[in-house]
Each structure stands twice: as structure tokens, then as C-alpha cells.
Coordinates of C-alpha atoms in Angstrom, one line a residue:
Chain T
M1 CA -0.2 0.2 0.0
A2 CA 1.4 3.1 -1.1
L3 CA 2.0 6.0 1.6
I4 CA 1.2 8.6 -0.7
K5 CA -0.9 8.9 -3.8
A6 CA -1.0 12.0 -5.9
Q7 CA -3.6 11.8 -8.9
N8 CA -4.0 14.8 -11.3
I9 CA -2.4 17.4 -8.6
T10 CA -2.9 20.9 -10.0
K11 CA -1.5 24.1 -8.2
D12 CA -2.5 27.8 -9.6
Y13 CA -1.4 30.5 -7.8
Q14 CA -3.4 33.8 -8.6
T15 CA -0.9 37.1 -8.7
E16 CA -2.3 40.5 -9.3
D17 CA -2.7 40.3 -13.2
V18 CA -2.0 36.5 -14.2
V19 CA -2.4 32.9 -12.9
V20 CA 0.6 30.9 -12.3
H21 CA 0.7 27.3 -12.8
A22 CA 3.0 26.0 -10.2
L23 CA 2.0 22.2 -10.9
K24 CA 0.0 20.5 -13.6
D25 CA -1.5 17.2 -13.4
V26 CA 1.1 15.9 -11.5
D27 CA 0.8 11.9 -10.5
F28 CA 2.7 9.7 -8.5
E29 CA 3.0 7.3 -5.6
I30 CA 5.5 7.0 -2.9
E31 CA 6.0 3.9 -0.9
P32 CA 6.6 3.4 2.7
A33 CA 10.2 3.6 3.9
S34 CA 11.4 5.1 0.7
F35 CA 14.3 7.7 0.4
V36 CA 13.0 10.4 -2.2
S37 CA 14.0 13.5 -4.0
F38 CA 12.3 15.7 -6.2
V39 CA 14.6 17.6 -8.2
G40 CA 14.6 20.3 -10.8
P41 CA 15.5 24.0 -11.8
S42 CA 14.2 26.9 -9.7
G43 CA 10.3 27.5 -10.5
S44 CA 9.9 23.6 -11.4
G45 CA 7.5 23.3 -8.5
K46 CA 9.3 21.3 -6.0
T47 CA 8.6 23.6 -3.1
T48 CA 4.8 23.7 -4.2
I49 CA 4.8 19.8 -4.0
L50 CA 6.8 19.7 -0.6
N51 CA 4.3 22.1 0.6
L52 CA 1.2 19.9 -0.5
L53 CA 2.9 16.7 1.0
G54 CA 3.2 18.7 4.1
C55 CA -0.5 19.6 4.4
L56 CA 0.9 23.4 4.5
D57 CA -1.1 24.0 1.2
K58 CA -3.9 22.8 -0.9
P59 CA -3.9 21.6 -4.6
S60 CA -6.1 23.7 -6.7
A61 CA -7.5 20.3 -8.1
G62 CA -7.1 16.8 -8.0
H63 CA -6.5 14.0 -5.0
L64 CA -4.0 13.7 -2.6
A65 CA -4.1 10.8 0.2
I66 CA -1.2 10.4 2.8
A67 CA -1.4 7.5 5.1
E68 CA -4.7 6.9 3.9
T69 CA -6.2 9.9 4.6
D70 CA -7.6 12.3 1.9
V71 CA -5.6 15.5 2.8
V72 CA -7.2 18.0 0.7
G73 CA -10.3 17.6 2.8
L74 CA -8.9 18.5 6.0
G75 CA -9.7 21.7 7.7
R76 CA -7.0 24.1 9.4
K77 CA -7.1 22.4 12.9
E78 CA -7.2 18.8 11.0
S79 CA -4.2 19.8 9.2
A80 CA -2.3 20.9 11.9
A81 CA -3.4 17.7 13.6
F82 CA -2.3 15.3 11.0
R83 CA 1.0 17.3 10.6
G84 CA 1.7 16.6 14.4
K85 CA 0.8 13.0 14.3
H86 CA 2.2 11.9 11.0
L87 CA 4.5 14.3 9.5
G88 CA 7.9 15.8 10.5
F89 CA 9.9 18.8 8.6
I90 CA 13.2 19.6 8.2
F91 CA 14.3 23.1 7.0
Q92 CA 16.6 24.7 5.0
D93 CA 17.5 27.3 7.5
F94 CA 17.0 24.6 10.3
N95 CA 14.4 26.7 12.2
L96 CA 15.0 25.5 15.9
I97 CA 13.3 27.7 18.4
P98 CA 16.2 30.1 19.8
V99 CA 15.0 30.1 23.4
L100 CA 14.9 26.2 23.7
E101 CA 18.1 24.4 24.1
V102 CA 18.6 21.4 21.8
Y103 CA 17.2 18.9 24.1
E104 CA 14.2 21.0 24.7
N105 CA 14.2 21.6 20.7
I106 CA 13.6 18.2 20.2
E107 CA 11.1 17.8 23.3
Y108 CA 9.0 20.7 21.8
P109 CA 6.6 18.5 19.5
L110 CA 6.3 15.9 22.2
I111 CA 4.9 18.4 24.6
M112 CA 3.3 20.9 22.4
V113 CA 1.9 18.7 19.9
Q114 CA 1.6 15.0 20.9
N115 CA 1.2 15.6 24.6
V116 CA 3.6 12.6 25.5
V117 CA 3.9 11.4 28.9
P118 CA 7.4 12.8 30.7
Q119 CA 9.0 9.1 30.9
E120 CA 8.3 8.1 27.3
R121 CA 9.5 11.5 26.2
K122 CA 12.8 11.4 28.2
E123 CA 13.4 8.0 26.6
R124 CA 12.6 9.1 22.8
I125 CA 14.6 12.3 23.3
T126 CA 17.6 10.2 24.5
R127 CA 17.3 8.1 21.6
M128 CA 17.2 10.8 19.3
L129 CA 20.0 12.6 20.8
A130 CA 22.4 9.3 20.4
A131 CA 21.0 8.6 16.8
V132 CA 22.3 12.0 15.7
D133 CA 25.2 12.0 18.2
M134 CA 24.4 15.3 19.8
T135 CA 24.0 13.7 23.4
D136 CA 26.9 16.0 24.6
Q137 CA 25.5 19.2 23.0
A138 CA 21.7 18.7 24.6
H139 CA 22.1 21.7 26.9
K140 CA 23.4 23.9 24.4
Y141 CA 21.1 26.7 22.9
P142 CA 20.7 26.9 19.0
H143 CA 23.2 29.6 18.8
Q144 CA 25.9 27.9 20.5
I145 CA 26.3 24.9 17.8
S146 CA 27.4 24.6 14.2
G147 CA 25.1 24.7 11.1
G148 CA 25.5 21.0 10.7
Q149 CA 24.8 20.2 14.4
K150 CA 21.4 22.2 14.1
Q151 CA 20.3 20.3 10.9
R152 CA 21.5 17.1 13.0
V153 CA 18.9 18.8 15.8
A154 CA 16.3 19.4 13.1
V155 CA 16.4 15.5 11.9
A156 CA 15.8 14.5 15.4
R157 CA 13.0 17.0 16.3
A158 CA 11.6 15.5 12.9
L159 CA 11.9 12.1 14.0
V160 CA 11.1 12.1 17.4
T161 CA 7.3 11.8 17.1
N162 CA 7.8 8.9 14.8
P163 CA 6.3 10.3 11.9
A164 CA 5.4 8.1 8.6
L165 CA 6.8 10.8 6.3
V166 CA 9.6 13.2 6.8
L167 CA 9.9 16.1 4.4
A168 CA 12.8 18.3 4.0
D169 CA 13.1 21.6 1.6
E170 CA 16.6 21.8 0.2
P171 CA 17.9 20.6 3.6
T172 CA 21.4 20.9 2.8
A173 CA 21.6 24.1 1.1
N174 CA 23.0 26.1 4.1
L175 CA 25.4 23.5 4.9
D176 CA 28.9 22.8 3.4
S177 CA 29.3 19.8 1.2
Q178 CA 31.0 17.5 3.7
T179 CA 28.4 18.7 6.2
A180 CA 25.4 18.5 3.6
Y181 CA 26.8 14.3 2.7
A182 CA 26.9 13.8 6.7
V183 CA 23.3 15.0 7.1
I184 CA 22.0 13.4 4.1
G185 CA 23.7 10.2 5.8
L186 CA 22.1 10.6 9.0
M187 CA 18.8 10.8 7.0
K188 CA 19.2 7.5 5.3
K189 CA 20.3 6.1 8.5
M190 CA 17.2 7.0 10.0
R191 CA 15.1 6.0 7.5
D192 CA 16.8 2.5 7.9
D193 CA 16.7 2.5 11.7
F194 CA 13.0 3.8 11.9
G195 CA 11.5 3.0 8.4
T196 CA 10.5 6.9 8.1
T197 CA 9.9 7.9 4.3
F198 CA 11.9 10.7 3.8
I199 CA 11.3 13.5 0.8
F200 CA 13.7 16.2 0.1
S201 CA 14.1 18.6 -2.6
T202 CA 17.3 20.0 -3.9
H203 CA 19.3 21.8 -6.4
D204 CA 22.7 20.0 -5.8
T205 CA 23.2 17.2 -8.4
K206 CA 25.5 15.3 -6.1
I207 CA 23.3 15.3 -3.2
V208 CA 20.6 14.3 -5.4
G209 CA 22.3 10.9 -6.5
E210 CA 22.0 10.0 -2.9
A211 CA 18.3 9.6 -3.1
E212 CA 17.0 6.4 -3.9
V213 CA 13.7 7.6 -5.9
I214 CA 14.2 10.6 -7.8
F215 CA 11.1 12.6 -9.3
R216 CA 12.4 15.2 -11.7
L217 CA 10.0 18.4 -12.3
E218 CA 10.0 20.8 -15.1
D219 CA 7.8 23.9 -15.4
G220 CA 5.2 22.2 -13.0
R221 CA 5.1 19.2 -14.7
L222 CA 6.6 15.4 -13.5
T223 CA 8.9 14.9 -16.5
G224 CA 10.4 11.6 -15.0
K225 CA 10.9 9.1 -12.3
E226 CA 14.3 7.4 -11.9
I227 CA 14.8 4.1 -9.6
K228 CA 17.7 2.9 -8.2
G229 CA 18.8 -0.3 -7.5
G230 CA 17.3 -2.1 -4.4
A231 CA 14.6 0.6 -4.4
K232 CA 10.9 0.0 -4.4
P233 CA 9.3 1.3 -7.6
Chain W
M1 CA 0.9 24.7 30.4
M2 CA 4.3 25.0 32.2
N3 CA 6.1 24.5 29.0
L4 CA 4.0 27.6 27.9
F5 CA 5.0 29.6 30.8
K6 CA 8.9 28.5 30.1
I7 CA 8.9 29.4 26.7
A8 CA 6.9 32.7 27.2
I9 CA 9.4 33.7 30.2
R10 CA 12.3 32.9 28.1
N11 CA 11.2 34.8 25.2
L12 CA 10.6 37.9 27.2
I13 CA 14.2 37.3 28.7
R14 CA 15.4 37.3 25.1
Y15 CA 14.7 40.9 24.6
K16 CA 15.6 42.1 27.8
R17 CA 15.7 45.8 27.1
R18 CA 12.2 45.7 25.7
T19 CA 10.8 43.7 28.6
L20 CA 12.6 46.0 31.0
L21 CA 11.3 49.0 29.7
T22 CA 7.9 47.6 29.2
A23 CA 7.6 46.4 32.9
S24 CA 9.0 49.5 33.9
L25 CA 6.5 51.7 32.4
I26 CA 3.6 49.4 33.8
T27 CA 5.7 49.5 37.2
I28 CA 5.5 53.1 37.4
G29 CA 1.9 53.4 36.5
V30 CA 1.2 50.6 39.2
V31 CA 3.4 53.0 41.5
F32 CA 1.6 56.0 40.7
V33 CA -1.7 54.5 40.7
L34 CA -1.3 52.9 44.5
V35 CA 0.2 56.0 45.9
F36 CA -2.7 58.2 44.4
V37 CA -5.6 55.7 45.4
S38 CA -4.0 55.3 49.1
I39 CA -3.3 58.9 49.8
T40 CA -6.8 60.1 48.1
V41 CA -8.7 57.2 49.8
S42 CA -6.6 57.9 53.3
F43 CA -7.7 61.6 52.9
K44 CA -11.3 60.9 52.1
A45 CA -11.5 58.6 54.7
M46 CA -10.0 61.1 57.4
M47 CA -12.5 63.8 56.3
I48 CA -15.2 61.6 56.3
G49 CA -14.6 60.2 59.8
Q50 CA -13.9 64.0 60.8
I51 CA -17.4 65.0 59.9
T52 CA -19.4 61.7 60.8
D53 CA -17.3 61.1 64.2
S54 CA -17.4 64.8 65.4
M55 CA -20.7 66.0 64.2
L56 CA -23.3 64.3 61.9
G57 CA -22.8 60.8 62.9
H58 CA -23.2 58.0 60.4
F59 CA -26.9 58.7 59.6
Q60 CA -29.7 60.6 61.0
I61 CA -33.5 60.2 61.3
H62 CA -36.0 63.0 61.2
R63 CA -39.4 63.9 61.5
K64 CA -40.6 64.0 57.5
G65 CA -39.8 67.2 56.1
Y66 CA -37.5 68.6 58.9
V67 CA -34.5 68.4 56.5
A68 CA -35.9 70.6 53.9
S69 CA -36.2 73.1 56.3
I70 CA -33.2 72.3 58.7
D71 CA -31.9 76.1 58.1
N72 CA -34.9 77.1 60.1
L73 CA -34.6 74.6 62.8
P74 CA -38.4 74.4 62.7
L75 CA -39.8 73.4 66.3
N76 CA -43.3 72.1 64.9
L77 CA -41.5 69.5 63.2
N78 CA -39.8 67.6 66.1
M79 CA -40.8 64.2 67.1
K80 CA -42.9 63.9 70.0
P81 CA -41.4 61.6 72.8
K82 CA -43.8 58.7 71.6
A83 CA -42.4 59.1 68.2
Y84 CA -39.0 59.0 69.4
S85 CA -39.3 56.2 71.7
K86 CA -40.5 54.0 68.5
I87 CA -37.4 55.0 66.7
A88 CA -35.1 54.2 69.9
A89 CA -36.7 50.7 69.9
F90 CA -35.8 50.3 66.3
L91 CA -32.3 51.3 67.0
S92 CA -31.8 49.3 70.0
A93 CA -33.1 46.3 68.4
T94 CA -30.7 46.8 65.2
P95 CA -27.6 44.7 65.8
A96 CA -25.5 47.1 63.4
V97 CA -26.3 50.1 65.6
E98 CA -23.3 50.7 68.0
A99 CA -25.1 54.0 69.4
F100 CA -27.5 56.8 68.9
S101 CA -27.9 60.2 70.3
P102 CA -31.5 62.2 70.5
R103 CA -31.0 65.9 69.6
L104 CA -33.1 68.9 70.3
K105 CA -32.3 71.1 68.0
F106 CA -33.1 75.4 68.2
G107 CA -31.9 78.7 67.4
G108 CA -31.7 81.2 69.9
M109 CA -30.0 84.3 71.0
F110 CA -26.8 84.0 73.0
S111 CA -25.9 87.0 75.3
N112 CA -22.7 87.6 77.8
F113 CA -24.9 90.7 79.5
T114 CA -23.3 93.1 77.4
E115 CA -23.5 91.9 73.8
T116 CA -26.2 89.4 72.1
T117 CA -25.9 87.4 69.2
N118 CA -27.8 84.1 67.6
I119 CA -26.5 80.7 68.1
R120 CA -27.7 77.4 67.0
L121 CA -27.9 74.9 69.8
N122 CA -28.0 71.0 70.3
G123 CA -29.8 69.8 73.3
V124 CA -28.3 66.4 74.0
Y125 CA -27.8 63.6 76.3
P126 CA -23.9 63.8 76.7
E127 CA -23.1 60.7 77.1
K128 CA -25.1 59.1 74.1
E129 CA -23.7 62.1 72.2
F130 CA -20.1 61.5 73.1
Q131 CA -20.8 57.7 72.0
T132 CA -22.4 58.5 68.7
V133 CA -19.8 61.4 67.9
P134 CA -16.8 60.3 69.4
L135 CA -14.4 62.8 67.9
L136 CA -16.8 65.5 69.4
T137 CA -14.3 65.5 72.6
S138 CA -11.2 66.1 70.3
R139 CA -13.3 69.1 69.4
I140 CA -13.0 70.8 72.8
S141 CA -10.4 72.8 73.0
E142 CA -11.1 74.2 76.1
G143 CA -12.8 73.2 79.2
K144 CA -13.7 69.6 80.6
K145 CA -14.9 66.9 78.1
S146 CA -18.2 66.5 79.5
L147 CA -21.6 68.3 79.8
E148 CA -23.5 68.9 83.2
R149 CA -26.9 70.2 83.3
G150 CA -26.7 74.4 83.5
E151 CA -23.7 74.1 81.1
I152 CA -23.1 74.9 77.6
M153 CA -20.3 74.5 75.1
I154 CA -19.8 77.3 72.7
P155 CA -18.0 77.5 69.6
T156 CA -14.7 79.0 69.6
L157 CA -15.7 82.1 67.1
L158 CA -18.6 82.8 69.7
A159 CA -16.4 82.9 72.4
K160 CA -13.5 85.0 70.6
G161 CA -16.2 87.1 69.4
L162 CA -18.0 88.1 72.6
K163 CA -15.1 87.7 74.8
V164 CA -16.2 84.9 76.5
K165 CA -14.4 82.5 78.9
L166 CA -14.7 79.2 80.6
G167 CA -16.9 79.6 83.8
D168 CA -18.3 82.7 82.3
M169 CA -22.0 83.1 82.9
V170 CA -24.0 83.5 79.7
V171 CA -28.1 83.8 78.5
I172 CA -29.9 81.8 76.3
V173 CA -33.2 83.5 74.9
A174 CA -35.2 81.5 72.5
T175 CA -38.8 81.4 71.3
N176 CA -40.7 78.6 72.1
A177 CA -43.2 76.5 69.5
D178 CA -46.1 78.6 71.1
G179 CA -44.5 81.8 70.0
S180 CA -43.7 83.0 73.7
V181 CA -40.0 84.0 74.7
N182 CA -37.8 81.8 77.5
G183 CA -34.6 82.4 78.7
K184 CA -32.0 80.6 81.1
Q185 CA -28.7 81.3 82.6
F186 CA -25.8 78.6 81.5
T187 CA -22.1 78.3 82.7
V188 CA -19.9 77.9 79.9
S189 CA -17.9 74.6 80.5
G190 CA -16.1 74.2 77.2
I191 CA -15.0 75.9 74.1
L192 CA -15.4 73.8 70.8
E193 CA -13.2 74.0 67.7
S194 CA -15.1 74.4 64.4
A195 CA -15.8 71.5 62.2
T196 CA -16.5 71.6 58.5
G197 CA -20.1 71.5 57.2
P198 CA -23.5 72.4 58.8
G199 CA -23.2 72.6 62.2
G200 CA -19.7 73.8 62.4
R201 CA -20.8 76.9 64.6
D202 CA -23.3 74.8 66.9
G203 CA -23.5 74.9 70.7
Y204 CA -24.2 72.0 72.9
I205 CA -26.3 72.2 76.0
H206 CA -28.2 69.2 78.0
I207 CA -31.4 67.9 76.4
E208 CA -33.6 68.8 79.5
D209 CA -32.2 72.1 79.8
A210 CA -33.1 72.7 76.2
A211 CA -36.6 71.4 77.0
E212 CA -36.9 73.8 80.1
V213 CA -35.8 76.6 77.6
L214 CA -38.5 75.8 75.0
R215 CA -40.8 75.1 78.1
M216 CA -41.5 71.5 76.8
P217 CA -43.1 69.3 79.5
E218 CA -40.9 66.4 77.8
A219 CA -38.1 66.7 75.5
E220 CA -39.1 66.5 72.1
V221 CA -36.7 65.3 69.4
S222 CA -35.4 67.3 66.0
E223 CA -33.1 64.3 64.9
V224 CA -31.4 61.2 66.0
A225 CA -27.8 60.7 64.9
V226 CA -26.9 57.0 64.7
R227 CA -23.4 55.4 64.7
L228 CA -22.9 52.0 63.1
K229 CA -20.2 49.6 64.5
D230 CA -19.1 49.1 60.9
F231 CA -19.1 52.2 58.5
S232 CA -18.8 50.0 55.4
R233 CA -22.3 48.7 56.0
L234 CA -23.9 52.1 55.9
P235 CA -26.2 51.5 52.8
A236 CA -27.3 48.2 53.9
A237 CA -28.2 49.8 57.5
V238 CA -29.9 52.8 56.0
R239 CA -32.2 50.4 53.8
Q240 CA -33.1 48.3 56.7
L241 CA -33.8 51.5 58.9
E242 CA -35.7 52.9 56.2
G243 CA -37.7 49.2 55.5
N244 CA -38.6 49.5 59.6
V245 CA -39.5 53.3 59.7
S246 CA -41.6 53.1 56.5
G247 CA -44.4 51.2 58.1
E248 CA -44.9 54.2 60.7
V249 CA -47.4 56.6 58.8
N250 CA -49.6 59.4 60.0
K251 CA -53.4 59.6 59.7
E252 CA -53.3 60.6 55.8
G253 CA -51.0 57.4 55.3
K254 CA -47.8 59.2 54.5
P255 CA -44.5 58.0 56.2
I256 CA -43.8 59.9 59.6
F257 CA -40.0 59.8 59.6
E258 CA -37.1 59.7 57.0
V259 CA -33.8 58.5 57.2
H260 CA -30.7 60.5 55.8
S261 CA -27.1 58.9 55.5
W262 CA -24.2 61.4 56.0
E263 CA -23.8 61.9 52.4
Q264 CA -27.1 63.8 52.0
L265 CA -26.6 65.9 54.7
S266 CA -23.0 67.0 54.0
P267 CA -21.8 69.0 51.3
F268 CA -18.4 67.1 51.5
F269 CA -20.2 64.2 49.7
N270 CA -19.7 66.0 46.6
I271 CA -15.9 66.3 47.1
A272 CA -15.8 62.7 48.1
R273 CA -17.2 61.8 44.7
M274 CA -14.8 63.8 42.9
I275 CA -12.2 62.1 44.4
D276 CA -13.8 58.8 43.3
V277 CA -13.9 60.3 39.8
M278 CA -10.3 61.1 40.1
T279 CA -9.6 57.7 41.1
F280 CA -11.6 56.4 38.4
F281 CA -9.6 58.4 35.7
I282 CA -6.1 57.8 37.2
K283 CA -6.9 53.7 36.8
I284 CA -8.2 54.4 33.3
M285 CA -4.7 56.2 32.6
L286 CA -3.1 53.0 34.0
I287 CA -5.2 51.0 31.6
A288 CA -4.4 52.9 28.5
I289 CA -0.2 52.4 29.4
V290 CA -0.5 48.7 30.3
L291 CA -2.9 48.4 27.1
I292 CA -0.6 50.6 24.6
S293 CA 2.9 49.3 26.1
I294 CA 2.0 45.6 26.1
M295 CA 0.1 46.0 22.6
N296 CA 3.0 47.3 21.4
V297 CA 5.5 45.0 22.6
M298 CA 3.4 42.1 21.5
I299 CA 2.8 43.1 18.0
M300 CA 6.7 43.5 17.6
A301 CA 7.0 40.0 19.2
V302 CA 4.7 38.8 16.9
Y303 CA 6.3 40.4 13.7
E304 CA 9.8 39.5 14.7
R305 CA 9.0 35.7 15.3
I306 CA 7.0 35.1 12.2
R307 CA 9.2 32.5 10.9
E308 CA 9.2 30.7 14.4
I309 CA 5.4 30.7 14.5
G310 CA 5.4 29.3 10.8
T311 CA 7.8 26.7 12.2
I312 CA 6.0 25.7 15.5
A313 CA 2.7 25.9 13.2
A314 CA 4.3 23.5 10.5
I315 CA 5.2 21.0 12.9
G316 CA 1.6 20.6 14.1
T317 CA 1.2 23.2 17.0
L318 CA -2.5 23.9 17.1
P319 CA -3.6 27.6 16.4
G320 CA -5.0 27.5 20.3
R321 CA -1.5 26.8 21.9
I322 CA 0.3 29.6 19.7
R323 CA -2.5 31.9 20.9
S324 CA -1.9 30.7 24.6
M325 CA 2.1 31.2 23.9
F326 CA 1.5 35.1 23.2
I327 CA -1.2 35.7 25.6
I328 CA 0.9 34.0 28.4
E329 CA 3.6 36.3 27.4
G330 CA 1.5 39.2 27.9
F331 CA 0.4 37.9 31.1
C332 CA 3.7 37.3 32.3
L333 CA 4.5 40.9 31.6
G334 CA 1.7 42.3 33.3
V335 CA 2.3 39.9 36.7
V336 CA 6.0 40.9 36.5
G337 CA 4.9 45.0 36.2
A338 CA 2.2 44.5 38.7
V339 CA 4.4 42.6 41.4
I340 CA 7.1 45.0 41.1
G341 CA 4.8 48.2 41.1
D342 CA 2.7 46.6 44.2
I343 CA 6.1 46.1 46.2
L344 CA 7.7 49.6 45.2
G345 CA 4.2 51.4 46.0
S346 CA 4.0 49.6 49.3
V347 CA 7.5 50.5 50.0
F348 CA 6.7 54.2 48.9
I349 CA 3.8 54.5 51.0
L350 CA 5.5 53.1 53.9
I351 CA 8.0 56.2 53.5
V352 CA 5.4 58.7 53.0
N353 CA 3.8 57.6 56.5
L354 CA 7.5 57.3 58.1
L355 CA 8.0 61.1 56.7
G356 CA 4.6 62.0 58.5
V357 CA 3.0 64.3 55.9
R358 CA 0.5 66.9 57.6
F359 CA -2.2 69.0 56.0
D360 CA -4.7 71.4 57.2
F361 CA -8.5 70.7 56.3
A362 CA -10.8 73.7 57.0
Q363 CA -10.4 74.7 60.8
Q364 CA -8.4 71.4 61.3
K365 CA -4.9 72.0 61.4
G366 CA -1.9 69.9 60.9
M367 CA -3.8 66.9 60.4
L368 CA -1.5 63.7 59.8
L369 CA -1.7 61.9 56.9
T370 CA -2.1 58.3 57.1
A371 CA -1.9 56.7 53.9
T372 CA -3.3 53.0 54.2
L373 CA -3.2 50.8 51.4
Q374 CA -5.8 48.0 51.6
P375 CA -5.0 44.7 50.4
A376 CA -8.2 44.9 48.1
D377 CA -6.7 48.0 46.4
L378 CA -3.2 45.9 45.5
L379 CA -5.5 43.1 44.4
T380 CA -7.8 45.4 42.4
V381 CA -4.6 47.4 40.9
S382 CA -3.0 44.1 40.0
G383 CA -5.9 42.7 38.7
I384 CA -6.7 45.6 36.3
V385 CA -3.3 45.3 35.1
I386 CA -3.0 41.7 34.7
V387 CA -6.4 41.6 32.9
V388 CA -5.6 44.5 30.5
A389 CA -2.1 42.9 29.6
V390 CA -3.9 39.8 28.7
A391 CA -6.6 41.5 26.8
A392 CA -3.8 43.6 24.9
S393 CA -1.9 40.4 23.9
L394 CA -5.1 39.1 22.4
Q395 CA -4.7 40.6 19.1
P396 CA -1.5 40.2 18.5
A397 CA -2.0 36.6 19.6
I398 CA -4.8 36.0 17.5
K399 CA -2.9 37.3 14.4
A400 CA -0.2 34.5 15.3
S401 CA -2.7 31.8 15.6
K402 CA -4.2 32.8 12.4
M403 CA -1.0 32.6 10.2
E404 CA -1.0 30.4 7.5
P405 CA 2.6 28.5 8.1
I406 CA 3.5 28.6 4.7
E407 CA 3.3 32.2 4.3
A408 CA 5.1 32.5 7.6
L409 CA 7.7 30.2 6.7
R410 CA 8.3 32.5 4.0
H411 CA 8.9 35.6 5.7
V412 CA 12.2 37.1 5.6

């Protein structure tokens, strides 16, 4: 059973004078525990797709189901609840909460979104800190750690809620290449360890090579799908 | 909930200078209001105390129509002894009443045998009068603090004007209810400082002497001054007494008696009302200060943290929680300002009391201002600040909670 089913997805944006067609009749399916990348030039619709998959935006037409839920029909509150339960996010600029320590940043969705009990919370955070190798930085604030470390914390924050799907929009754009590979490697390891599906967008052709399923986008249309050896079609 | 507080407090600490400035503004407002309220309320309480405890009593009962003609001191509107005994029975049976004093008031001529002037006289039972208006004794500037039959206490202005001293013999001449004139000699036993308001130039004699001057076989009563055990229960006590006396009607079915609280008898009540109005407007100013400063800070906080709001919304924080986060921030700011303001205000008031500020009120010289801060005032002012702080945070908080995460994340 596919984790994501997108059928005839269209997304139009109305600007002052013209309608911009960001996505046109996009169809795809993504299996659980996949490591997927959407690639394409600037303006091709990568971010739009990630926003739709992240339930941050709604398609103008078409059907989109994630984890067997029709996310197009969800209201504002339901979307937020769905994101909190099923999705994780990794942002280009890390977007950690500056007033919270590393530990507290990872703890945030467990308290504020999922209401996890303290004992379980502690266990999950400890496991995540170890998984992203940030245990010794747990009580530092975001401004006290490097960009790569921030993104590792963001990965831990995205995964600590046990989501089915993690979305990462240009997660390596603000990192040097060595750190970028390390972060992608960490994401892949997390996929292996936790069975979470990762979908990321990137400009970086080298980073794209790390994905196991690659969707190519051009002018809002899906122009190709590449499946690497071992990955589910 | 504790985590919301933790995040709110850390965000306030994050912008130290702005938080400090806003909290300081609120603190200054709270201190100003507390000091103003404590001083004006104390001033008002002292003035009311002076008027009620040295002259008027907390409220008075008259025969219907007497107060409307009080300037003439009409003898034909006195209560007959039988009517007074009914009032006395009501008052004795009322637990809230501490004391009451019947007075026979009349106008007469005061003579030192060489000069004559007019005087308003109160015939009283001294013991009852001193219990009902306990500060009357403090107005006796010369002489003994009691009154026997054949003695008179006269106002100081009269004593000075007619050069009358303690122990001097004087004559009181008055027209009786039947139109005849009678006189009686008295010994000056006390000189009274003036009080503010009606009655400030009154003299006092024993009620039985007054009845003798007026040729009444038994003393009639012009008014009954009443003192309550608890002044704050005045409105309830007046209502209760009004209810009790309303059943007493004349042959035409109209009420015989009427009850007047001190507010209806003294012009100082209008000044007291003005003090209340000023206090109200000072509180409005405080509300404006808190409202504007907190709203300004919270609008800035939301504007500066749009991406953060987008992030927490994207990861699934419900709009209600985002709203709570900002409201709690405003609440914390209000609490900090209110608590520091309460502490500093209390210290300031303590210093004012230690310095011993004195002032004059009409003929009363060098009255010591004792500014008192009631816990209710602290709670009220703090409550206003906190409620207004929360109210001021509402609009920015709602704005934050309604932000679309996708747009907030795009914000630069």
C-alpha cells in the first residue's frame, strides 16, 4: 500500500494580473520507507509539491492521500493535527526555536503537539540525541552550535514523533558539502533505523545522487522518475 | 501549561531591554496609582471620619420634612416623645447600630450680658452624644470633656467674638413653639473648635435644659444621630432602617420619618465623589499605559517571530496553543509589572507615612496623613493590570494563531 497517492495534482497561484500554474496534472505514488528526492530547476514546482505533501497548502485540483487520509479535505485545525501526528519537517534554515536548548527543541513537538508522558518523552529524546550524535550538546542553545549540528537537531526533532513521512525542503542548502553529505547520510540511516519515508528537494546534483527514488520536475510537470537499485518502484 | 510559561518567560528574557522598558512603564503606572489611591482614599476616609465622628453621625433620622427646613430649625417638625421612643426601639433592636443620640435643635439668642448674637443649639444627652460622635471631645479645645445640666459648650468663634471665657455666665433666650420667649442662664464649660459643614458653629447644652428653655414638658427630638459598628455597612443599614420606619405613617397614610445618610446631609460628599472620579480616571490612565505598552510589545514580538510561528505551526502546533503562547507572554509581563509595582508602591507609601505628611482641612490644622493601602486596592490594581495585559495580547496572539504556516515560513 502506497504511503502517498497523488492524482492529477494541479496548483495555480493567482497573482495580481495572471494565474501562475505551479503544478500541472502531477501523478505519483511513494511507498513507505522510501528515500525520495524531487529535483528540478528553480520554479519547477519542488517546493510547491513539498508544501502540498506537508499539508501546508492545498492543491487547486486533484486528489492527494497520505497514510490513507484524504488531506485535501482537511480543515485548518485537522491539517495541523495531521501534521503533528504523521509528518516531520526539516527546513533549509534549520528553524530551531532559539530560546530552547537542543534537548528542549527535540522535546517541543512531544509536549506541544503530541502530549507524550514525561518518562516516554525522556526515553525518546535520549534515543534521538544518541542517533544524531548530539548527546553531549543537549543543553546548548541553537546559537551555541554549528549549522551541521543544528540540522542534526532538526532531523531529531522531525523524527522524535515517529512520523510516517519526513519532508525536507533543501535541507543541505546552507551547509558545506561535507556536512551536507553527513546530514543526508544521517537521514538515510534514520530511514533504515526507523522505517520513515524521507522526501527532500534539492538543487545539488551530487546530493540528488543519494536519493533512491528521484522525481524530476520541469515547469510544474513531472518529467521523469528514476529508481535506483534496491529501491521499491 | 508550564512549558508555555517557560517559553514565554524565555522569550521575554530574550528581548531584555524591551521587556525591561515595558515592565518599568507598567511598574511606574502601578506605583503612581497605588500611591494616589492610598493617599486620596486615606484623605477621604479621614475627612468623612471627621465629619461623621465629630458632628453628623453615620446617618440621621428626622421627622418627615425636617431636613427640607433644617436651616430654620423648625420646632413644629420635631418628633414627639412617643414617636422618638419608637425610633429608639428600632435602633436598640438593630445589631449593626453601635450608638444613637437624640438631639433637640433650636435657634436662640446668646448673650454675655453686654452683647448678644444668635446661636444654633443642640440639646443632647451628653453620654449618648459622645458615644455617637466620639470625635466631639477632640473638638473641645478648652474645658472639660463632659457636659452637665446648666452648662454650655460654645463654638470658639463665638467665644472669641464675645470675649467669653470658661466659667463665664451667659444667657440663652429662645422662642418656644407657642411663640412665647424664655431664657435661661448657663455656665460656659467648654470651647469647641469648629468643624466643617453644617453644625460647625453649633453650641451644646443638656437636652433637659433645652426642653426647659423651650418650655416643653418632655423633651421633643429634632433628629436622631446614629453610629454604626461597621461604617462600610452604611447603605445596608440605612435601607434596613428605612424599611423599619416606613411602616410608621400618619393619618393621611404618609410616612412620618425619613432617614438620611451623612452623604445627604454634608456638602463634603460631593468632594468625596470628585475624589472617586479622579481615582477612576487615574485607573483609566493606568489601563491605557498597560494596554498601549503591552500591545506594542506583543505586536513587535509577533512580527519578529513570524518564521518561528511558521515553524511551530508547520510541525503541528494547534492555533489555540500558539495563541496561548503569546497571551501568556503578555500575562507574564503584566504580572511582573504589577508585582514590582505593588512592592515599590508599598515601600513608597511606607516612606510617606514615616515622613509624616501633615495638612490642613478647613479649621483642622496639622492633620497627619496616614496613607493606608488596603489589600483590596493591591488586588484591584494588580487585577486591572493583568487583565488589561492579557486583553492587549489578544489581538497579536490571535493574529499569530491565524498565520498560514506556509506564508510565515516564507517571511524574511
